[in-house]
Structure formats: structure tokens, C-alpha cells
Coordinates of C-alpha atoms in Angstrom, one line a residue:
M1 CA 40.1 54.9 22.2
R2 CA 38.0 57.7 20.9
R3 CA 40.9 60.2 21.1
T4 CA 43.1 57.7 19.3
L5 CA 40.5 57.2 16.6
R6 CA 40.0 61.0 16.2
Y7 CA 43.8 61.4 16.0
Y8 CA 44.2 58.9 13.2
I9 CA 40.8 59.6 11.5
P10 CA 39.9 63.3 12.1
S11 CA 37.0 63.3 9.7
M12 CA 33.6 62.3 11.1
F13 CA 32.6 61.1 7.7
H14 CA 35.5 58.6 7.5
R15 CA 34.9 57.4 11.0
R16 CA 31.2 56.6 10.2
L17 CA 32.3 54.9 7.0
L18 CA 34.8 52.8 8.9
L19 CA 32.0 51.8 11.4
L20 CA 29.7 50.8 8.5
L21 CA 32.5 48.7 6.9
V22 CA 33.3 46.9 10.2
S23 CA 29.6 46.2 10.7
A24 CA 29.2 44.8 7.2
A25 CA 32.3 42.7 7.7
M26 CA 30.9 41.2 10.9
V27 CA 27.6 40.4 9.2
A28 CA 29.4 38.8 6.3
L29 CA 31.7 36.8 8.6
A30 CA 28.6 35.5 10.5
A31 CA 27.0 34.5 7.2
V32 CA 30.2 32.7 6.1
G33 CA 30.4 30.9 9.4
Q34 CA 26.8 29.7 9.2
A35 CA 27.3 28.6 5.6
A36 CA 30.4 26.7 6.6
R37 CA 28.5 25.0 9.5
L38 CA 25.7 23.9 7.2
A39 CA 28.0 22.7 4.4
T40 CA 30.3 20.6 6.6
G41 CA 30.1 18.4 9.6
E42 CA 27.3 16.3 11.1
A43 CA 24.6 18.9 10.6
H44 CA 25.4 19.0 6.9
Q45 CA 25.1 15.3 6.5
R46 CA 21.8 15.3 8.5
Y47 CA 20.2 18.1 6.5
R48 CA 21.4 16.6 3.2
L49 CA 20.0 13.2 3.9
A50 CA 16.7 14.8 5.0
A51 CA 16.5 16.8 1.7
E52 CA 17.3 13.8 -0.4
E53 CA 14.7 11.7 1.4
A54 CA 12.1 14.5 0.8
L55 CA 12.9 14.6 -2.9
T56 CA 12.9 10.8 -3.4
I57 CA 9.5 9.3 -4.2
P58 CA 9.9 5.5 -4.2
H59 CA 7.7 3.5 -6.5
L60 CA 7.6 0.0 -7.9
L61 CA 8.2 -0.4 -11.6
P62 CA 6.0 -3.1 -13.2
T63 CA 7.8 -6.0 -14.7
V64 CA 6.9 -6.7 -18.3
R65 CA 7.9 -10.0 -19.8
G66 CA 8.1 -10.4 -23.6
R67 CA 6.1 -12.7 -25.8
I68 CA 7.2 -16.2 -26.6
L69 CA 6.3 -17.4 -30.2
D70 CA 6.5 -20.8 -31.9
R71 CA 8.2 -21.3 -35.3
R72 CA 4.9 -20.4 -37.0
G73 CA 4.5 -17.1 -35.2
R74 CA 1.8 -18.2 -32.8
V75 CA 1.8 -16.7 -29.3
L76 CA 2.6 -19.3 -26.7
A77 CA 3.0 -16.9 -23.8
E78 CA 2.4 -13.2 -23.3
D79 CA 1.6 -10.6 -20.7
G80 CA -1.9 -9.2 -20.8
L81 CA -3.7 -6.4 -19.0
A82 CA -5.8 -7.7 -16.0
Y83 CA -7.8 -6.3 -13.2
D84 CA -7.8 -7.5 -9.6
V85 CA -10.4 -6.8 -6.9
A86 CA -8.4 -5.5 -4.0
V87 CA -9.5 -4.8 -0.4
H88 CA -7.8 -2.5 2.1
Y89 CA -5.7 -4.3 4.7
S90 CA -7.8 -2.7 7.5
V91 CA -10.8 -4.8 6.3
I92 CA -8.7 -7.9 5.9
S93 CA -7.3 -7.7 9.4
G94 CA -10.6 -6.7 11.0
R95 CA -9.4 -3.4 12.1
W96 CA -11.8 -1.5 9.9
A97 CA -14.9 -2.8 11.7
Y98 CA -13.4 -1.8 15.1
E99 CA -12.5 1.7 13.9
Q100 CA -16.0 2.2 12.5
A101 CA -17.6 1.0 15.7
L102 CA -15.4 3.3 17.7
A103 CA -16.4 6.3 15.6
A104 CA -20.1 5.3 15.9
A105 CA -19.8 4.9 19.7
R106 CA -18.1 8.3 20.0
R107 CA -20.9 10.0 18.0
R108 CA -23.7 8.2 19.9
Y109 CA -22.3 8.9 23.4
R110 CA -20.3 12.0 22.7
E111 CA -21.7 13.9 25.7
Q112 CA -20.6 11.4 28.3
W113 CA -17.7 9.8 26.4
S114 CA -15.0 11.7 28.3
E115 CA -16.4 10.6 31.6
L116 CA -16.5 6.8 30.8
A117 CA -13.9 4.4 32.0
P118 CA -11.8 2.5 29.4
D119 CA -13.7 -0.8 29.9
E120 CA -17.0 1.0 29.6
R121 CA -15.9 2.6 26.3
E122 CA -14.7 -0.8 25.1
A123 CA -18.1 -2.4 25.9
L124 CA -19.9 0.4 23.9
V125 CA -17.6 -0.1 20.9
L126 CA -18.2 -3.9 20.9
R127 CA -21.9 -3.2 21.0
E128 CA -21.6 -1.0 17.9
K129 CA -19.3 -3.4 16.1
E130 CA -21.7 -6.1 14.9
P131 CA -23.2 -4.2 11.9
Y132 CA -19.8 -3.6 10.5
D133 CA -18.7 -7.2 11.0
Q134 CA -21.8 -8.2 9.0
Q135 CA -20.8 -5.7 6.3
A136 CA -17.4 -7.3 6.0
E137 CA -18.8 -10.8 5.9
M138 CA -21.3 -9.8 3.2
L139 CA -18.4 -8.4 1.2
W140 CA -16.4 -11.6 1.4
R141 CA -19.4 -13.7 0.4
L142 CA -20.2 -11.5 -2.6
L143 CA -16.5 -11.6 -3.7
A144 CA -16.6 -15.4 -3.4
D145 CA -19.8 -15.5 -5.6
L146 CA -18.3 -13.1 -8.1
G147 CA -15.1 -14.9 -8.3
R148 CA -16.8 -18.3 -8.4
V149 CA -14.6 -19.6 -5.6
D150 CA -15.4 -21.2 -2.3
R151 CA -15.7 -19.0 0.8
A152 CA -12.8 -20.9 2.3
Q153 CA -10.5 -19.8 -0.6
I154 CA -11.2 -16.2 0.3
E155 CA -10.2 -16.9 3.9
Q156 CA -7.1 -18.6 2.7
R157 CA -6.1 -15.6 0.6
K158 CA -6.8 -13.2 3.5
S159 CA -4.7 -15.4 5.8
Q160 CA -1.8 -15.5 3.3
I161 CA -1.8 -11.7 3.0
S162 CA -2.0 -11.3 6.8
Q163 CA 0.9 -13.7 7.4
R164 CA 3.1 -12.1 4.8
I165 CA 2.5 -8.5 6.2
N166 CA 2.9 -9.6 9.8
T167 CA 6.3 -11.2 8.9
V168 CA 7.5 -8.1 7.1
S169 CA 6.3 -5.7 9.9
S170 CA 7.8 -7.8 12.6
Y171 CA 11.2 -7.8 10.9
L172 CA 11.1 -4.1 10.2
W173 CA 10.0 -3.3 13.8
V174 CA 12.9 -5.3 15.2
H175 CA 15.3 -3.6 12.8
W176 CA 14.0 -0.1 13.7
Q177 CA 14.3 -1.0 17.4
Q178 CA 17.9 -2.0 17.0
Q179 CA 18.7 1.2 15.0
R180 CA 17.1 3.3 17.7
Q181 CA 18.9 1.6 20.5
A182 CA 22.2 2.1 18.7
Q183 CA 21.5 5.8 18.3
L184 CA 20.4 6.4 21.9
N185 CA 22.8 3.7 23.4
E186 CA 20.0 2.6 25.7
P187 CA 17.1 0.0 25.6
V188 CA 14.1 1.1 23.5
P189 CA 10.6 -0.6 23.9
L190 CA 9.4 -2.2 20.7
A191 CA 6.1 -0.4 21.0
E192 CA 7.9 2.9 20.6
V193 CA 9.0 2.0 17.0
A194 CA 6.1 -0.2 16.0
Q195 CA 4.6 2.1 13.4
P196 CA 2.3 0.9 10.6
I197 CA 4.2 -0.1 7.5
G198 CA 3.2 0.8 3.9
E199 CA 1.5 -2.6 3.3
Q200 CA -0.8 -2.0 6.2
N201 CA -2.1 1.1 4.6
Q202 CA -2.8 -0.4 1.2
A203 CA -5.3 -2.5 -0.6
H204 CA -4.4 -6.1 -1.5
S205 CA -5.7 -8.3 -4.3
I206 CA -8.3 -10.8 -3.2
L207 CA -9.7 -11.8 -6.7
L208 CA -7.1 -12.0 -9.5
D209 CA -7.7 -11.3 -13.2
V210 CA -11.5 -10.9 -13.0
D211 CA -13.6 -10.7 -16.1
D212 CA -15.6 -7.8 -17.5
Q213 CA -18.8 -8.8 -15.8
V214 CA -17.2 -8.8 -12.3
Q215 CA -15.4 -5.5 -13.1
S216 CA -18.8 -3.9 -14.0
V217 CA -20.4 -5.1 -10.7
V218 CA -17.5 -3.9 -8.6
R219 CA -17.2 -0.6 -10.3
R220 CA -20.9 0.1 -9.8
L221 CA -20.7 -0.7 -6.1
I222 CA -17.5 1.4 -5.6
A223 CA -19.3 4.3 -7.4
D224 CA -22.3 3.9 -5.1
A225 CA -20.1 3.9 -2.1
Q226 CA -18.4 7.1 -3.3
R227 CA -21.7 8.9 -3.7
N228 CA -22.8 7.6 -0.4
A229 CA -19.7 9.0 1.3
Q230 CA -20.7 12.5 0.0
R231 CA -23.9 12.5 2.0
P232 CA -24.3 13.7 5.5
A233 CA -23.3 11.1 8.1
Q234 CA -26.8 10.5 9.4
E235 CA -28.1 9.9 5.8
R236 CA -25.4 7.4 4.7
E237 CA -26.4 3.9 3.8
I238 CA -24.4 1.7 6.2
G239 CA -24.3 -1.3 3.8
L240 CA -22.1 0.6 1.4
L241 CA -19.4 1.8 3.9
V242 CA -17.2 -1.2 3.4
W243 CA -17.1 -0.7 -0.4
E244 CA -15.2 2.5 0.2
K245 CA -12.3 0.2 1.0
V246 CA -12.5 -1.8 -2.2
E247 CA -10.5 -1.0 -5.4
L248 CA -10.0 -2.3 -8.9
L249 CA -6.3 -2.6 -9.4
R250 CA -4.7 -2.8 -12.8
S251 CA -2.2 -5.6 -13.1
R252 CA -0.6 -7.9 -15.6
R253 CA -1.0 -11.6 -16.0
R254 CA 1.0 -14.1 -17.9
R255 CA -1.3 -15.8 -20.4
Y256 CA -0.8 -19.1 -22.3
P257 CA -3.2 -19.2 -25.2
F258 CA -2.4 -22.8 -26.1
Q259 CA -2.1 -24.1 -22.5
T260 CA -5.0 -26.5 -23.2
M261 CA -5.5 -27.9 -26.7
T262 CA -7.9 -30.4 -28.2
L263 CA -6.3 -32.6 -31.0
M264 CA -7.4 -35.4 -33.3
L265 CA -5.0 -38.3 -32.9
D266 CA -4.4 -40.4 -36.0
R267 CA -4.2 -44.0 -34.7
S268 CA -3.7 -45.6 -38.1
T269 CA 0.1 -45.6 -37.7
L270 CA 0.2 -46.7 -34.1
P271 CA 1.3 -50.2 -32.9
S272 CA -1.2 -53.0 -33.8
A273 CA -2.5 -53.3 -30.2
I274 CA -3.9 -49.7 -30.2
R275 CA -4.1 -49.1 -34.0
S276 CA -7.5 -48.0 -35.4
P277 CA -8.7 -46.4 -38.6
E278 CA -10.8 -44.0 -36.6
P279 CA -9.0 -40.9 -35.1
Q280 CA -9.5 -40.2 -31.5
E281 CA -10.0 -36.7 -29.9
I282 CA -7.8 -36.0 -27.0
T283 CA -7.3 -33.0 -24.8
V284 CA -3.8 -32.0 -23.8
T285 CA -3.1 -29.7 -20.8
Q286 CA 0.0 -27.8 -19.8
V287 CA 1.3 -27.7 -23.4
A288 CA 5.0 -27.0 -23.5
T289 CA 5.2 -26.0 -19.8
H290 CA 8.5 -27.7 -19.6
V291 CA 9.9 -25.3 -22.2
L292 CA 7.9 -22.1 -21.3
G293 CA 7.9 -22.3 -17.6
R294 CA 5.1 -21.0 -15.5
M295 CA 4.4 -17.8 -13.5
R296 CA 2.9 -18.3 -10.0

């Protein structure tokens, strides 16, 4: 081979140049092959979908409804800015108190924690849990007082939120399980795909459209909780911990300025049985609801 190469290319310079050209061609061929592999086939589809998913930031666009006016230009219905008092789902579900108790038990018994049996750890967690349950209960009572609603209404709202999220999560987990089983072509335990959904990591409105006074109280308590969180763990005020999970959410509410109206009824033209020269004051509710509709 070498003699043949020397025969056809006697110059050492040209032989080296040929070697460099062959090496460059091989490198270029390998790069082209890799580019073709990434640009076509199953790998291309997988990488493209992963890139698109990373670049996509899903978010909800708020719905804004227009105003409805009467023939005189008076506003009968319009969207207005409102604030809701929202509490994180972990507090609504009771998970927050357990997680706080678990962290407290780990801190208190950190030296022997690794040597404890699971049931012993659980007993210690339950022993630490009562103060955090009391915090959550104080939060619900205060929200009921601020919102001027019965404590049972707060529980009803919490129950509605939990039922809705449990329904959505159950549906998604079964769907994910079916997808995973189709990919692997073998049974997959539900626990393997039962990951927390977005709604379980968010705050949900408990008090809707609160007034300025309630907003002021809630903002002050949230600010106190934020300052409290910046202190060392041993110096934090335990009664403010739950307020780290409370938010004031901006929202929009449909308002009906003339929903309830007080009118003077002229009875002088009514039938004789109910006729009277004296007008009568009456209060009318749900004015024009049959025309405007109602947002719930």
C-alpha cells in the first residue's frame, strides 16, 4: 500500500496533504451523519417536542366582559377590579400542618431520628402537630370574621375546592397511568404516576371580593409573616407561620350597580281596590336579571 502510494504520489508533501484531506472528510462526514440523525427520525421528534415544551410557558388569560348600558347611558353591568383572600392548598387540605410538624420533629430529635422506627417517627410528628392545627383553625376563624360569614361557610368553600381538585387529579393520574402503560406495554402502578398537579401547589380563593378594610388587615398580617420568615428559626413567632401561605389575589367581579333599587310607586292610577293618593316606597331586587343574566 505504501509503495503504491509512493509510486502514484512521490512527494511527501502531497501525501501529507492527502492525509489531511481524508481526515477532514471523515470528520465532516461524521458531523453530517449526526446532523441527519438529529434532524430526522424518532430522536428528532423527541428532541423537538422537548424543546417546544421548554419554550412554552402556559398561562391563563383573564376574561374581560364589556359593560352593558341602558338607553340613558347608565351602567347596568360591568367588570370591576376585586381582591380575593386566597390560602395555599396545603393548608386547605391539612397537609401544611403535617409538614410543619414533621420538620419540627426532625429538628427536635435530629440526633436519634435516623435510629427511630417509622411508627415512632409518626408518633413524634403527631405530638408536634397540635400547635399547627391550632394556627390553621385560628386562620379560618379570622377569615370568617373578616368576611362576615359563618364558620360553616368557610368549611363549605374548603370542601368545594378539595372536591374539585381531587376530581381533576384523579382524572389526570388515570390518564397518565394509561399513557405510561401504552409506552411500556406493561402494567404501571398508579402511585408511580400520581404526581402533584398544579392546583395542589397554588393558593385558592376563600373570601371573594373583599373590601379595603379586609385587604388592609390581610396585607399587614402577610407582611408580618414575611418579616417573621427572615428571622432565625428559633426566633420565629409560631402564630405567623400559617400567614406565609395566605395571598391577596387580584381578580375581576361582575358588578350590577342597579341590582337593587328603591322606587316611589305612584298609586293614583292603579285599580280602585289598591288606588291611593299617597305614593308607596318599594324595593326591587334582581333588576333586569332576565335581560342581563348573572355570573356565578
